[in-house]
């Protein structure tokens, strides 16, 4: 099978998906706007060919360049696992006559308002929502929905440019900060715990799924620098308290007509038990959450995704052995990482539970925590018991500190 892989080297997990395709026997043709020499080595090794285009964000030109470069060569799949390139992948499928999500089917995965309208029509509970294109429309939407409200880009990913406004004064302060966003979704604020529902599907049938718990919910974590955010992949996604969200996730797959590949969904569970859908992407989660799935079940999710989209098979035996928590750290101070405190004690106490230490080393420049959830690195731990996992994660969040100056 000949597979076009868009952006095989970025973001960080893309080389693993590219590797997965090669390992299941696909001929992988990478497409990017950087020289092949700039790709990570793992991605380069997995590629049979590479086409450098002018810009992946100039969709019409990229389609034209690729059609000319391929010269009629048969392409069986076009894959993109990075949110901004979903529509480019769809346009390429249409231009090359390749099966998979076309533009019309892709739009609800990129446009949050289009997504919610389809789910509303299917009877799936979503937050009350209005698309707003101007300051006046934002005010009108907030008046119709009632405070508190959430403002977010209709085509955003993660919690970038997402704001909670509890009253008119907060809305007035936020509106200038999102003036660069052409269209925002003004939504009812749903007060509850936030979870994911991540799937690998084949022809619309979910063959593998994962539920992760955000501690705290991303909007809070992205608003407070001192917090060490956690993402916890749960060993028991079939627990009774999660059943409503899992069932809703399956219903969303059906309602949106998703075919084969990865999806990443987010949903809320309110204090009264009601579940409310958040959003979905036709892609895997970021911030190394697919690695979490590998550590939770001890199989290669990257390779099984590749097998699912190329051979319509999922061969791994899913044995959920561990809860897996990733604790993201943000350095205190600015500049260069000068010291890490508390880590040696944590390693002595919990060494066997620490599966991955990916903290920035001393001497590395501190990252901008507002631009990346990964921040200044993370510790990933796993343990069969959930309460033990949470206790270790909380201790890491409190005791392990990076210091910059």
mmCIF file of C-alpha atoms in Angstrom:
data_model
loop_
_atom_site.group_PDB
_atom_site.id
_atom_site.type_symbol
_atom_site.label_atom_id
_atom_site.label_comp_id
_atom_site.label_asym_id
_atom_site.label_seq_id
_atom_site.Cartn_x
_atom_site.Cartn_y
_atom_site.Cartn_z
ATOM 1 C CA UNK A 1 0.000 0.000 0.000
ATOM 2 C CA UNK A 2 1.274 3.458 -0.938
ATOM 3 C CA UNK A 3 0.599 5.973 1.833
ATOM 4 C CA UNK A 4 1.083 9.740 1.698
ATOM 5 C CA UNK A 5 2.062 10.845 5.218
ATOM 6 C CA UNK A 6 1.701 14.564 5.752
ATOM 7 C CA UNK A 7 4.250 16.135 8.088
ATOM 8 C CA UNK A 8 6.010 12.877 9.024
ATOM 9 C CA UNK A 9 8.433 14.595 11.396
ATOM 10 C CA UNK A 10 6.282 17.046 13.357
ATOM 11 C CA UNK A 11 4.713 17.158 15.950
ATOM 12 C CA UNK A 12 6.889 14.986 18.186
ATOM 13 C CA UNK A 13 4.854 11.766 17.883
ATOM 14 C CA UNK A 14 4.635 11.814 14.064
ATOM 15 C CA UNK A 15 7.871 9.864 13.467
ATOM 16 C CA UNK A 16 6.381 7.014 15.535
ATOM 17 C CA UNK A 17 3.258 6.870 13.371
ATOM 18 C CA UNK A 18 5.459 7.020 10.265
ATOM 19 C CA UNK A 19 7.527 4.153 11.659
ATOM 20 C CA UNK A 20 4.352 2.199 12.368
ATOM 21 C CA UNK A 21 3.264 2.463 8.749
ATOM 22 C CA UNK A 22 6.603 1.186 7.474
ATOM 23 C CA UNK A 23 6.641 -1.692 9.959
ATOM 24 C CA UNK A 24 3.284 -3.032 8.740
ATOM 25 C CA UNK A 25 4.586 -3.044 5.172
ATOM 26 C CA UNK A 26 3.340 0.249 3.745
ATOM 27 C CA UNK A 27 5.386 2.243 1.263
ATOM 28 C CA UNK A 28 5.412 5.615 2.991
ATOM 29 C CA UNK A 29 5.839 8.819 0.998
ATOM 30 C CA UNK A 30 6.417 11.761 3.291
ATOM 31 C CA UNK A 31 5.155 15.237 2.455
ATOM 32 C CA UNK A 32 6.477 18.332 4.193
ATOM 33 C CA UNK A 33 7.704 21.866 3.693
ATOM 34 C CA UNK A 34 11.119 21.325 5.284
ATOM 35 C CA UNK A 35 14.145 19.635 3.684
ATOM 36 C CA UNK A 36 14.345 15.878 4.159
ATOM 37 C CA UNK A 37 17.610 16.335 6.058
ATOM 38 C CA UNK A 38 15.731 18.288 8.736
ATOM 39 C CA UNK A 39 13.423 15.356 9.528
ATOM 40 C CA UNK A 40 14.038 13.301 12.679
ATOM 41 C CA UNK A 41 16.103 10.221 11.860
ATOM 42 C CA UNK A 42 13.280 7.836 12.823
ATOM 43 C CA UNK A 43 10.992 9.463 10.281
ATOM 44 C CA UNK A 44 13.654 9.469 7.546
ATOM 45 C CA UNK A 45 14.377 5.772 8.014
ATOM 46 C CA UNK A 46 10.706 4.898 7.595
ATOM 47 C CA UNK A 47 10.171 6.826 4.357
ATOM 48 C CA UNK A 48 10.471 5.305 0.912
ATOM 49 C CA UNK A 49 10.333 8.785 -0.635
ATOM 50 C CA UNK A 50 9.870 12.391 0.405
ATOM 51 C CA UNK A 51 8.268 15.319 -1.393
ATOM 52 C CA UNK A 52 9.098 18.819 -0.227
ATOM 53 C CA UNK A 53 6.350 21.304 -1.025
ATOM 54 C CA UNK A 54 6.405 25.069 -0.764
ATOM 55 C CA UNK A 55 4.053 25.270 2.240
ATOM 56 C CA UNK A 56 1.706 22.758 3.815
ATOM 57 C CA UNK A 57 -0.572 25.657 4.668
ATOM 58 C CA UNK A 58 -1.092 26.660 1.037
ATOM 59 C CA UNK A 59 -3.572 23.905 0.290
ATOM 60 C CA UNK A 60 -4.250 24.633 -3.389
ATOM 61 C CA UNK A 61 -0.559 24.903 -4.239
ATOM 62 C CA UNK A 62 0.302 21.758 -2.280
ATOM 63 C CA UNK A 63 -2.360 19.752 -4.102
ATOM 64 C CA UNK A 64 -1.031 21.000 -7.453
ATOM 65 C CA UNK A 65 2.606 20.325 -6.546
ATOM 66 C CA UNK A 66 1.873 16.809 -5.327
ATOM 67 C CA UNK A 67 -0.200 15.837 -8.349
ATOM 68 C CA UNK A 68 2.671 16.919 -10.578
ATOM 69 C CA UNK A 69 5.335 15.221 -8.451
ATOM 70 C CA UNK A 70 3.455 11.927 -8.174
ATOM 71 C CA UNK A 71 2.918 11.776 -11.931
ATOM 72 C CA UNK A 72 -0.036 9.418 -11.753
ATOM 73 C CA UNK A 73 1.529 7.073 -9.187
ATOM 74 C CA UNK A 74 -1.169 5.175 -7.308
ATOM 75 C CA UNK A 75 -1.844 6.412 -3.782
ATOM 76 C CA UNK A 76 -3.957 4.220 -1.489
ATOM 77 C CA UNK A 77 -4.127 6.341 1.679
ATOM 78 C CA UNK A 78 -3.540 9.943 2.673
ATOM 79 C CA UNK A 79 -2.829 10.297 6.379
ATOM 80 C CA UNK A 80 -2.512 13.367 8.535
ATOM 81 C CA UNK A 81 -2.441 13.182 12.312
ATOM 82 C CA UNK A 82 -1.826 16.872 12.937
ATOM 83 C CA UNK A 83 -4.917 19.024 13.443
ATOM 84 C CA UNK A 84 -4.013 21.936 11.117
ATOM 85 C CA UNK A 85 -3.527 19.588 8.149
ATOM 86 C CA UNK A 86 -6.842 17.710 8.358
ATOM 87 C CA UNK A 87 -8.470 19.689 5.544
ATOM 88 C CA UNK A 88 -5.365 19.465 3.339
ATOM 89 C CA UNK A 89 -5.499 15.680 3.687
ATOM 90 C CA UNK A 90 -9.174 15.716 2.709
ATOM 91 C CA UNK A 91 -8.510 17.863 -0.365
ATOM 92 C CA UNK A 92 -5.713 15.529 -1.423
ATOM 93 C CA UNK A 93 -8.019 12.510 -1.086
ATOM 94 C CA UNK A 94 -10.519 14.177 -3.363
ATOM 95 C CA UNK A 95 -7.885 15.288 -5.878
ATOM 96 C CA UNK A 96 -6.181 11.870 -5.989
ATOM 97 C CA UNK A 97 -9.348 9.753 -5.804
ATOM 98 C CA UNK A 98 -8.355 8.168 -2.491
ATOM 99 C CA UNK A 99 -10.832 6.693 -0.015
ATOM 100 C CA UNK A 100 -11.235 8.251 3.417
ATOM 101 C CA UNK A 101 -12.752 11.397 4.878
ATOM 102 C CA UNK A 102 -13.480 13.975 2.176
ATOM 103 C CA UNK A 103 -13.771 17.707 2.807
ATOM 104 C CA UNK A 104 -17.452 17.628 3.765
ATOM 105 C CA UNK A 105 -16.881 14.792 6.242
ATOM 106 C CA UNK A 106 -13.772 16.474 7.665
ATOM 107 C CA UNK A 107 -15.312 19.887 8.366
ATOM 108 C CA UNK A 108 -17.203 18.777 11.521
ATOM 109 C CA UNK A 109 -13.906 17.552 12.976
ATOM 110 C CA UNK A 110 -12.343 20.990 12.456
ATOM 111 C CA UNK A 111 -15.282 23.368 12.915
ATOM 112 C CA UNK A 112 -16.580 23.089 16.487
ATOM 113 C CA UNK A 113 -19.907 24.685 15.595
ATOM 114 C CA UNK A 114 -20.520 22.341 12.656
ATOM 115 C CA UNK A 115 -19.590 19.419 14.916
ATOM 116 C CA UNK A 116 -22.015 20.434 17.652
ATOM 117 C CA UNK A 117 -24.844 21.009 15.190
ATOM 118 C CA UNK A 118 -24.480 17.454 13.880
ATOM 119 C CA UNK A 119 -24.323 16.037 17.392
ATOM 120 C CA UNK A 120 -27.300 18.110 18.501
ATOM 121 C CA UNK A 121 -29.264 16.659 15.598
ATOM 122 C CA UNK A 122 -28.251 13.161 16.739
ATOM 123 C CA UNK A 123 -29.556 13.838 20.261
ATOM 124 C CA UNK A 124 -26.110 13.978 21.892
ATOM 125 C CA UNK A 125 -25.808 16.454 24.772
ATOM 126 C CA UNK A 126 -23.430 19.293 23.963
ATOM 127 C CA UNK A 127 -22.934 22.620 25.730
ATOM 128 C CA UNK A 128 -25.322 25.349 24.553
ATOM 129 C CA UNK A 129 -23.359 27.146 21.879
ATOM 130 C CA UNK A 130 -23.378 30.014 19.375
ATOM 131 C CA UNK A 131 -20.852 30.924 16.676
ATOM 132 C CA UNK A 132 -19.771 34.546 16.891
ATOM 133 C CA UNK A 133 -17.930 36.552 14.234
ATOM 134 C CA UNK A 134 -17.769 39.928 15.936
ATOM 135 C CA UNK A 135 -17.624 41.580 19.352
ATOM 136 C CA UNK A 136 -21.334 42.373 19.126
ATOM 137 C CA UNK A 137 -22.171 38.732 18.362
ATOM 138 C CA UNK A 138 -20.075 37.585 21.349
ATOM 139 C CA UNK A 139 -22.068 39.860 23.641
ATOM 140 C CA UNK A 140 -25.346 38.659 22.134
ATOM 141 C CA UNK A 141 -24.331 35.007 22.520
ATOM 142 C CA UNK A 142 -23.302 35.493 26.159
ATOM 143 C CA UNK A 143 -26.645 37.156 26.839
ATOM 144 C CA UNK A 144 -28.546 34.240 25.270
ATOM 145 C CA UNK A 145 -26.514 31.507 26.984
ATOM 146 C CA UNK A 146 -25.937 33.196 30.339
ATOM 147 C CA UNK A 147 -22.715 33.524 32.324
ATOM 148 C CA UNK A 148 -20.369 31.802 32.867
ATOM 149 C CA UNK A 149 -19.415 31.168 29.245
ATOM 150 C CA UNK A 150 -16.414 29.717 27.426
ATOM 151 C CA UNK A 151 -14.980 31.372 24.323
ATOM 152 C CA UNK A 152 -12.856 29.192 22.026
ATOM 153 C CA UNK A 153 -11.800 29.184 18.344
ATOM 154 C CA UNK A 154 -14.065 27.041 16.193
ATOM 155 C CA UNK A 155 -10.976 25.514 14.531
ATOM 156 C CA UNK A 156 -8.640 25.440 17.510
ATOM 157 C CA UNK A 157 -6.798 22.551 19.130
ATOM 158 C CA UNK A 158 -6.170 22.095 22.820
ATOM 159 C CA UNK A 159 -7.018 25.045 25.035
ATOM 160 C CA UNK A 160 -5.182 27.770 23.114
ATOM 161 C CA UNK A 161 -7.170 31.030 22.943
ATOM 162 C CA UNK A 162 -9.809 29.496 25.209
ATOM 163 C CA UNK A 163 -11.221 31.676 27.959
ATOM 164 C CA UNK A 164 -13.793 31.392 30.724
ATOM 165 C CA UNK A 165 -15.795 34.530 31.464
ATOM 166 C CA UNK A 166 -17.866 34.619 34.629
ATOM 167 C CA UNK A 167 -19.425 38.037 34.061
ATOM 168 C CA UNK A 168 -19.598 40.998 31.710
ATOM 169 C CA UNK A 169 -16.415 42.570 33.064
ATOM 170 C CA UNK A 170 -14.389 39.426 32.314
ATOM 171 C CA UNK A 171 -15.894 39.173 28.832
ATOM 172 C CA UNK A 172 -14.984 42.813 28.185
ATOM 173 C CA UNK A 173 -11.387 42.086 29.224
ATOM 174 C CA UNK A 174 -11.079 38.903 27.134
ATOM 175 C CA UNK A 175 -12.493 40.135 23.832
ATOM 176 C CA UNK A 176 -9.380 42.146 22.831
ATOM 177 C CA UNK A 177 -7.226 39.058 23.506
ATOM 178 C CA UNK A 178 -9.075 37.006 20.896
ATOM 179 C CA UNK A 179 -9.447 39.752 18.298
ATOM 180 C CA UNK A 180 -7.150 37.749 15.988
ATOM 181 C CA UNK A 181 -9.550 34.769 15.975
ATOM 182 C CA UNK A 182 -11.987 35.093 13.034
ATOM 183 C CA UNK A 183 -14.798 33.020 14.536
ATOM 184 C CA UNK A 184 -15.278 31.856 18.106
ATOM 185 C CA UNK A 185 -17.677 29.430 19.681
ATOM 186 C CA UNK A 186 -19.403 30.937 22.696
ATOM 187 C CA UNK A 187 -20.459 28.035 24.892
ATOM 188 C CA UNK A 188 -22.166 27.204 28.116
ATOM 189 C CA UNK A 189 -19.579 26.547 30.816
ATOM 190 C CA UNK A 190 -19.985 22.943 31.963
ATOM 191 C CA UNK A 191 -18.790 22.489 35.544
ATOM 192 C CA UNK A 192 -17.445 18.981 35.935
ATOM 193 C CA UNK A 193 -14.521 16.583 35.668
ATOM 194 C CA UNK A 194 -12.982 16.397 32.193
ATOM 195 C CA UNK A 195 -12.031 13.156 30.444
ATOM 196 C CA UNK A 196 -10.932 11.911 27.044
ATOM 197 C CA UNK A 197 -12.276 9.107 24.910
ATOM 198 C CA UNK A 198 -9.588 8.101 22.425
ATOM 199 C CA UNK A 199 -10.231 5.468 19.801
ATOM 200 C CA UNK A 200 -8.731 3.497 16.954
ATOM 201 C CA UNK A 201 -11.587 2.595 14.599
ATOM 202 C CA UNK A 202 -11.858 0.422 11.503
ATOM 203 C CA UNK A 203 -14.707 1.185 9.100
ATOM 204 C CA UNK A 204 -16.611 2.953 11.866
ATOM 205 C CA UNK A 205 -16.159 0.204 14.468
ATOM 206 C CA UNK A 206 -14.109 1.074 17.552
ATOM 207 C CA UNK A 207 -11.424 -1.576 17.986
ATOM 208 C CA UNK A 208 -9.456 0.050 20.802
ATOM 209 C CA UNK A 209 -10.281 2.853 23.221
ATOM 210 C CA UNK A 210 -8.680 4.735 26.068
ATOM 211 C CA UNK A 211 -10.110 7.026 28.733
ATOM 212 C CA UNK A 212 -7.839 9.617 30.327
ATOM 213 C CA UNK A 213 -8.634 12.008 33.170
ATOM 214 C CA UNK A 214 -7.383 15.584 33.230
ATOM 215 C CA UNK A 215 -6.286 16.719 36.693
ATOM 216 C CA UNK A 216 -7.229 19.552 36.853
ATOM 217 C CA UNK A 217 -9.261 20.328 33.737
ATOM 218 C CA UNK A 218 -7.115 22.003 31.052
ATOM 219 C CA UNK A 219 -8.718 25.426 31.304
ATOM 220 C CA UNK A 220 -7.611 25.671 34.937
ATOM 221 C CA UNK A 221 -4.163 24.214 34.252
ATOM 222 C CA UNK A 222 -3.549 26.639 31.381
ATOM 223 C CA UNK A 223 -4.525 29.604 33.570
ATOM 224 C CA UNK A 224 -2.242 28.954 36.566
ATOM 225 C CA UNK A 225 1.505 28.646 36.081
ATOM 226 C CA UNK A 226 2.159 27.029 39.469
ATOM 227 C CA UNK A 227 0.063 23.957 38.643
ATOM 228 C CA UNK A 228 1.745 20.730 37.527
ATOM 229 C CA UNK A 229 -0.964 19.373 35.189
ATOM 230 C CA UNK A 230 -1.653 15.653 35.122
ATOM 231 C CA UNK A 231 -3.139 13.396 32.467
ATOM 232 C CA UNK A 232 -4.081 9.981 33.849
ATOM 233 C CA UNK A 233 -4.831 7.100 31.465
ATOM 234 C CA UNK A 234 -7.235 4.913 33.420
ATOM 235 C CA UNK A 235 -6.691 1.178 33.677
ATOM 236 C CA UNK A 236 -10.450 0.547 33.866
ATOM 237 C CA UNK A 237 -12.201 2.601 31.168
ATOM 238 C CA UNK A 238 -15.275 0.410 31.662
ATOM 239 C CA UNK A 239 -15.829 1.551 35.258
ATOM 240 C CA UNK A 240 -19.513 2.334 35.914
ATOM 241 C CA UNK A 241 -18.854 6.028 36.520
ATOM 242 C CA UNK A 242 -17.350 6.329 33.019
ATOM 243 C CA UNK A 243 -20.009 4.342 31.183
ATOM 244 C CA UNK A 244 -22.044 7.367 30.108
ATOM 245 C CA UNK A 245 -19.050 9.067 28.522
ATOM 246 C CA UNK A 246 -17.889 5.896 26.774
ATOM 247 C CA UNK A 247 -21.357 5.256 25.345
ATOM 248 C CA UNK A 248 -21.542 8.862 24.182
ATOM 249 C CA UNK A 249 -18.174 8.505 22.462
ATOM 250 C CA UNK A 250 -19.391 5.520 20.465
ATOM 251 C CA UNK A 251 -22.497 7.505 19.496
ATOM 252 C CA UNK A 252 -20.340 10.404 18.294
ATOM 253 C CA UNK A 253 -18.360 8.096 15.983
ATOM 254 C CA UNK A 254 -21.625 6.952 14.431
ATOM 255 C CA UNK A 255 -23.117 10.433 14.186
ATOM 256 C CA UNK A 256 -20.093 11.916 12.420
ATOM 257 C CA UNK A 257 -19.551 8.953 10.115
ATOM 258 C CA UNK A 258 -15.931 8.460 11.081
ATOM 259 C CA UNK A 259 -14.250 5.653 9.154
ATOM 260 C CA UNK A 260 -10.771 4.343 10.011
ATOM 261 C CA UNK A 261 -8.032 5.819 12.145
ATOM 262 C CA UNK A 262 -7.541 7.685 15.410
ATOM 263 C CA UNK A 263 -9.991 9.970 17.159
ATOM 264 C CA UNK A 264 -9.514 12.096 20.259
ATOM 265 C CA UNK A 265 -12.602 13.235 22.170
ATOM 266 C CA UNK A 266 -13.124 15.224 25.346
ATOM 267 C CA UNK A 267 -16.170 15.074 27.577
ATOM 268 C CA UNK A 268 -17.387 16.200 30.982
ATOM 269 C CA UNK A 269 -19.006 14.425 33.913
ATOM 270 C CA UNK A 270 -20.995 16.791 36.113
ATOM 271 C CA UNK A 271 -21.471 16.345 39.860
ATOM 272 C CA UNK A 272 -24.987 15.012 39.283
ATOM 273 C CA UNK A 273 -23.651 12.324 36.895
ATOM 274 C CA UNK A 274 -24.780 13.969 33.660
ATOM 275 C CA UNK A 275 -22.287 13.587 30.810
ATOM 276 C CA UNK A 276 -21.765 16.383 28.288
ATOM 277 C CA UNK A 277 -19.750 16.124 25.107
ATOM 278 C CA UNK A 278 -16.892 18.549 24.537
ATOM 279 C CA UNK A 279 -15.246 18.084 21.156
ATOM 280 C CA UNK A 280 -13.585 15.608 18.808
ATOM 281 C CA UNK A 281 -10.584 15.563 16.501
ATOM 282 C CA UNK A 282 -9.969 13.026 13.741
ATOM 283 C CA UNK A 283 -6.473 12.509 15.112
ATOM 284 C CA UNK A 284 -4.684 11.141 18.173
ATOM 285 C CA UNK A 285 -4.243 13.213 21.335
ATOM 286 C CA UNK A 286 -1.017 15.139 21.732
ATOM 287 C CA UNK A 287 1.363 15.622 24.664
ATOM 288 C CA UNK A 288 2.568 11.993 24.489
ATOM 289 C CA UNK A 289 -0.836 10.534 25.377
ATOM 290 C CA UNK A 290 -0.379 7.781 22.790
ATOM 291 C CA UNK A 291 2.807 6.850 24.638
ATOM 292 C CA UNK A 292 0.644 6.624 27.765
ATOM 293 C CA UNK A 293 -1.531 4.062 25.993
ATOM 294 C CA UNK A 294 1.565 2.031 25.140
ATOM 295 C CA UNK A 295 2.704 2.061 28.761
ATOM 296 C CA UNK A 296 -0.794 1.183 30.012
ATOM 297 C CA UNK A 297 -1.185 -1.922 27.842
ATOM 298 C CA UNK A 298 2.369 -2.801 26.788
ATOM 299 C CA UNK A 299 1.694 -2.912 23.069
ATOM 300 C CA UNK A 300 2.609 -0.631 20.167
ATOM 301 C CA UNK A 301 -0.406 1.602 19.525
ATOM 302 C CA UNK A 302 1.441 3.406 16.719
ATOM 303 C CA UNK A 303 1.876 0.156 14.796
ATOM 304 C CA UNK A 304 -1.674 -1.041 15.446
ATOM 305 C CA UNK A 305 -3.067 2.268 14.183
ATOM 306 C CA UNK A 306 -1.016 1.740 11.025
ATOM 307 C CA UNK A 307 -2.345 -1.790 10.625
ATOM 308 C CA UNK A 308 -5.886 -0.516 11.125
ATOM 309 C CA UNK A 309 -5.688 2.096 8.366
ATOM 310 C CA UNK A 310 -3.758 -0.032 5.863
ATOM 311 C CA UNK A 311 -4.935 -3.609 6.402
ATOM 312 C CA UNK A 312 -8.231 -3.043 8.274
ATOM 313 C CA UNK A 313 -6.985 -5.222 11.133
ATOM 314 C CA UNK A 314 -6.162 -4.656 14.795
ATOM 315 C CA UNK A 315 -4.067 -7.567 15.992
ATOM 316 C CA UNK A 316 -2.812 -6.544 19.430
ATOM 317 C CA UNK A 317 -4.282 -8.248 22.448
ATOM 318 C CA UNK A 318 -5.427 -5.429 24.728
ATOM 319 C CA UNK A 319 -4.530 -6.146 28.341
ATOM 320 C CA UNK A 320 -5.039 -3.106 30.526
ATOM 321 C CA UNK A 321 -2.326 -3.550 33.145
ATOM 322 C CA UNK A 322 -1.638 -0.094 34.531
ATOM 323 C CA UNK A 323 -2.972 3.328 35.287
ATOM 324 C CA UNK A 324 -0.519 5.761 33.720
ATOM 325 C CA UNK A 325 -0.061 9.335 34.912
ATOM 326 C CA UNK A 326 1.978 12.015 33.181
ATOM 327 C CA UNK A 327 2.929 14.936 35.421
ATOM 328 C CA UNK A 328 4.018 18.010 33.470
ATOM 329 C CA UNK A 329 6.402 20.399 35.196
ATOM 330 C CA UNK A 330 6.883 24.141 34.843
ATOM 331 C CA UNK A 331 10.093 25.677 36.073
ATOM 332 C CA UNK A 332 10.117 28.409 38.666
ATOM 333 C CA UNK A 333 11.800 31.534 37.356
ATOM 334 C CA UNK A 334 12.873 32.458 33.835
ATOM 335 C CA UNK A 335 15.860 31.702 31.645
ATOM 336 C CA UNK A 336 17.912 28.529 31.919
ATOM 337 C CA UNK A 337 17.200 25.475 34.070
ATOM 338 C CA UNK A 338 19.770 25.691 36.889
ATOM 339 C CA UNK A 339 18.613 22.994 39.307
ATOM 340 C CA UNK A 340 16.074 20.199 39.824
ATOM 341 C CA UNK A 341 15.066 19.509 43.407
ATOM 342 C CA UNK A 342 13.103 16.628 44.894
ATOM 343 C CA UNK A 343 13.738 14.238 42.015
ATOM 344 C CA UNK A 344 16.318 12.050 43.742
ATOM 345 C CA UNK A 345 13.969 11.439 46.676
ATOM 346 C CA UNK A 346 11.089 10.541 44.342
ATOM 347 C CA UNK A 347 13.308 8.103 42.422
ATOM 348 C CA UNK A 348 14.408 6.417 45.654
ATOM 349 C CA UNK A 349 10.819 6.022 46.841
ATOM 350 C CA UNK A 350 9.061 5.155 43.597
ATOM 351 C CA UNK A 351 11.751 4.118 41.124
ATOM 352 C CA UNK A 352 9.954 1.017 39.746
ATOM 353 C CA UNK A 353 6.823 3.086 39.074
ATOM 354 C CA UNK A 354 8.675 5.725 37.031
ATOM 355 C CA UNK A 355 8.487 4.607 33.418
ATOM 356 C CA UNK A 356 9.849 7.743 31.752
ATOM 357 C CA UNK A 357 11.797 10.761 32.982
ATOM 358 C CA UNK A 358 11.499 13.393 30.254
ATOM 359 C CA UNK A 359 12.320 16.511 32.290
ATOM 360 C CA UNK A 360 14.464 19.167 30.685
ATOM 361 C CA UNK A 361 18.080 18.785 31.851
ATOM 362 C CA UNK A 362 20.025 21.376 33.772
ATOM 363 C CA UNK A 363 21.377 23.884 31.284
ATOM 364 C CA UNK A 364 18.385 23.758 28.936
ATOM 365 C CA UNK A 365 16.411 26.959 28.307
ATOM 366 C CA UNK A 366 13.010 27.086 29.921
ATOM 367 C CA UNK A 367 10.031 26.793 27.558
ATOM 368 C CA UNK A 368 6.997 29.066 27.352
ATOM 369 C CA UNK A 369 4.424 27.161 29.431
ATOM 370 C CA UNK A 370 1.529 28.972 27.747
ATOM 371 C CA UNK A 371 2.458 27.571 24.354
ATOM 372 C CA UNK A 372 2.956 23.882 25.166
ATOM 373 C CA UNK A 373 1.340 21.490 27.626
ATOM 374 C CA UNK A 374 4.599 19.538 27.759
ATOM 375 C CA UNK A 375 6.117 22.697 29.318
ATOM 376 C CA UNK A 376 9.552 21.918 30.821
ATOM 377 C CA UNK A 377 9.154 18.168 30.555
ATOM 378 C CA UNK A 378 7.387 15.474 32.514
ATOM 379 C CA UNK A 379 7.604 12.356 34.586
ATOM 380 C CA UNK A 380 5.465 9.408 33.509
ATOM 381 C CA UNK A 381 4.511 6.835 36.116
ATOM 382 C CA UNK A 382 2.421 3.680 36.072
ATOM 383 C CA UNK A 383 0.860 1.487 38.739
ATOM 384 C CA UNK A 384 -1.967 -1.076 38.778
ATOM 385 C CA UNK A 385 -3.853 0.697 41.599
ATOM 386 C CA UNK A 386 -5.476 4.024 40.782
ATOM 387 C CA UNK A 387 -5.258 5.579 44.233
ATOM 388 C CA UNK A 388 -1.556 4.739 44.468
ATOM 389 C CA UNK A 389 -1.003 6.233 41.024
ATOM 390 C CA UNK A 390 -2.742 9.447 42.041
ATOM 391 C CA UNK A 391 -0.856 9.679 45.323
ATOM 392 C CA UNK A 392 2.529 9.329 43.594
ATOM 393 C CA UNK A 393 1.502 11.819 40.918
ATOM 394 C CA UNK A 394 0.438 14.374 43.525
ATOM 395 C CA UNK A 395 3.697 13.930 45.421
ATOM 396 C CA UNK A 396 5.681 14.503 42.239
ATOM 397 C CA UNK A 397 3.629 17.594 41.510
ATOM 398 C CA UNK A 398 4.420 18.978 44.955
ATOM 399 C CA UNK A 399 8.020 17.890 45.541
ATOM 400 C CA UNK A 400 9.770 17.846 42.177
ATOM 401 C CA UNK A 401 10.669 21.383 41.146
ATOM 402 C CA UNK A 402 12.704 22.842 38.303
ATOM 403 C CA UNK A 403 14.428 26.146 38.996
ATOM 404 C CA UNK A 404 15.406 28.603 36.290
ATOM 405 C CA UNK A 405 17.238 31.907 36.277
#
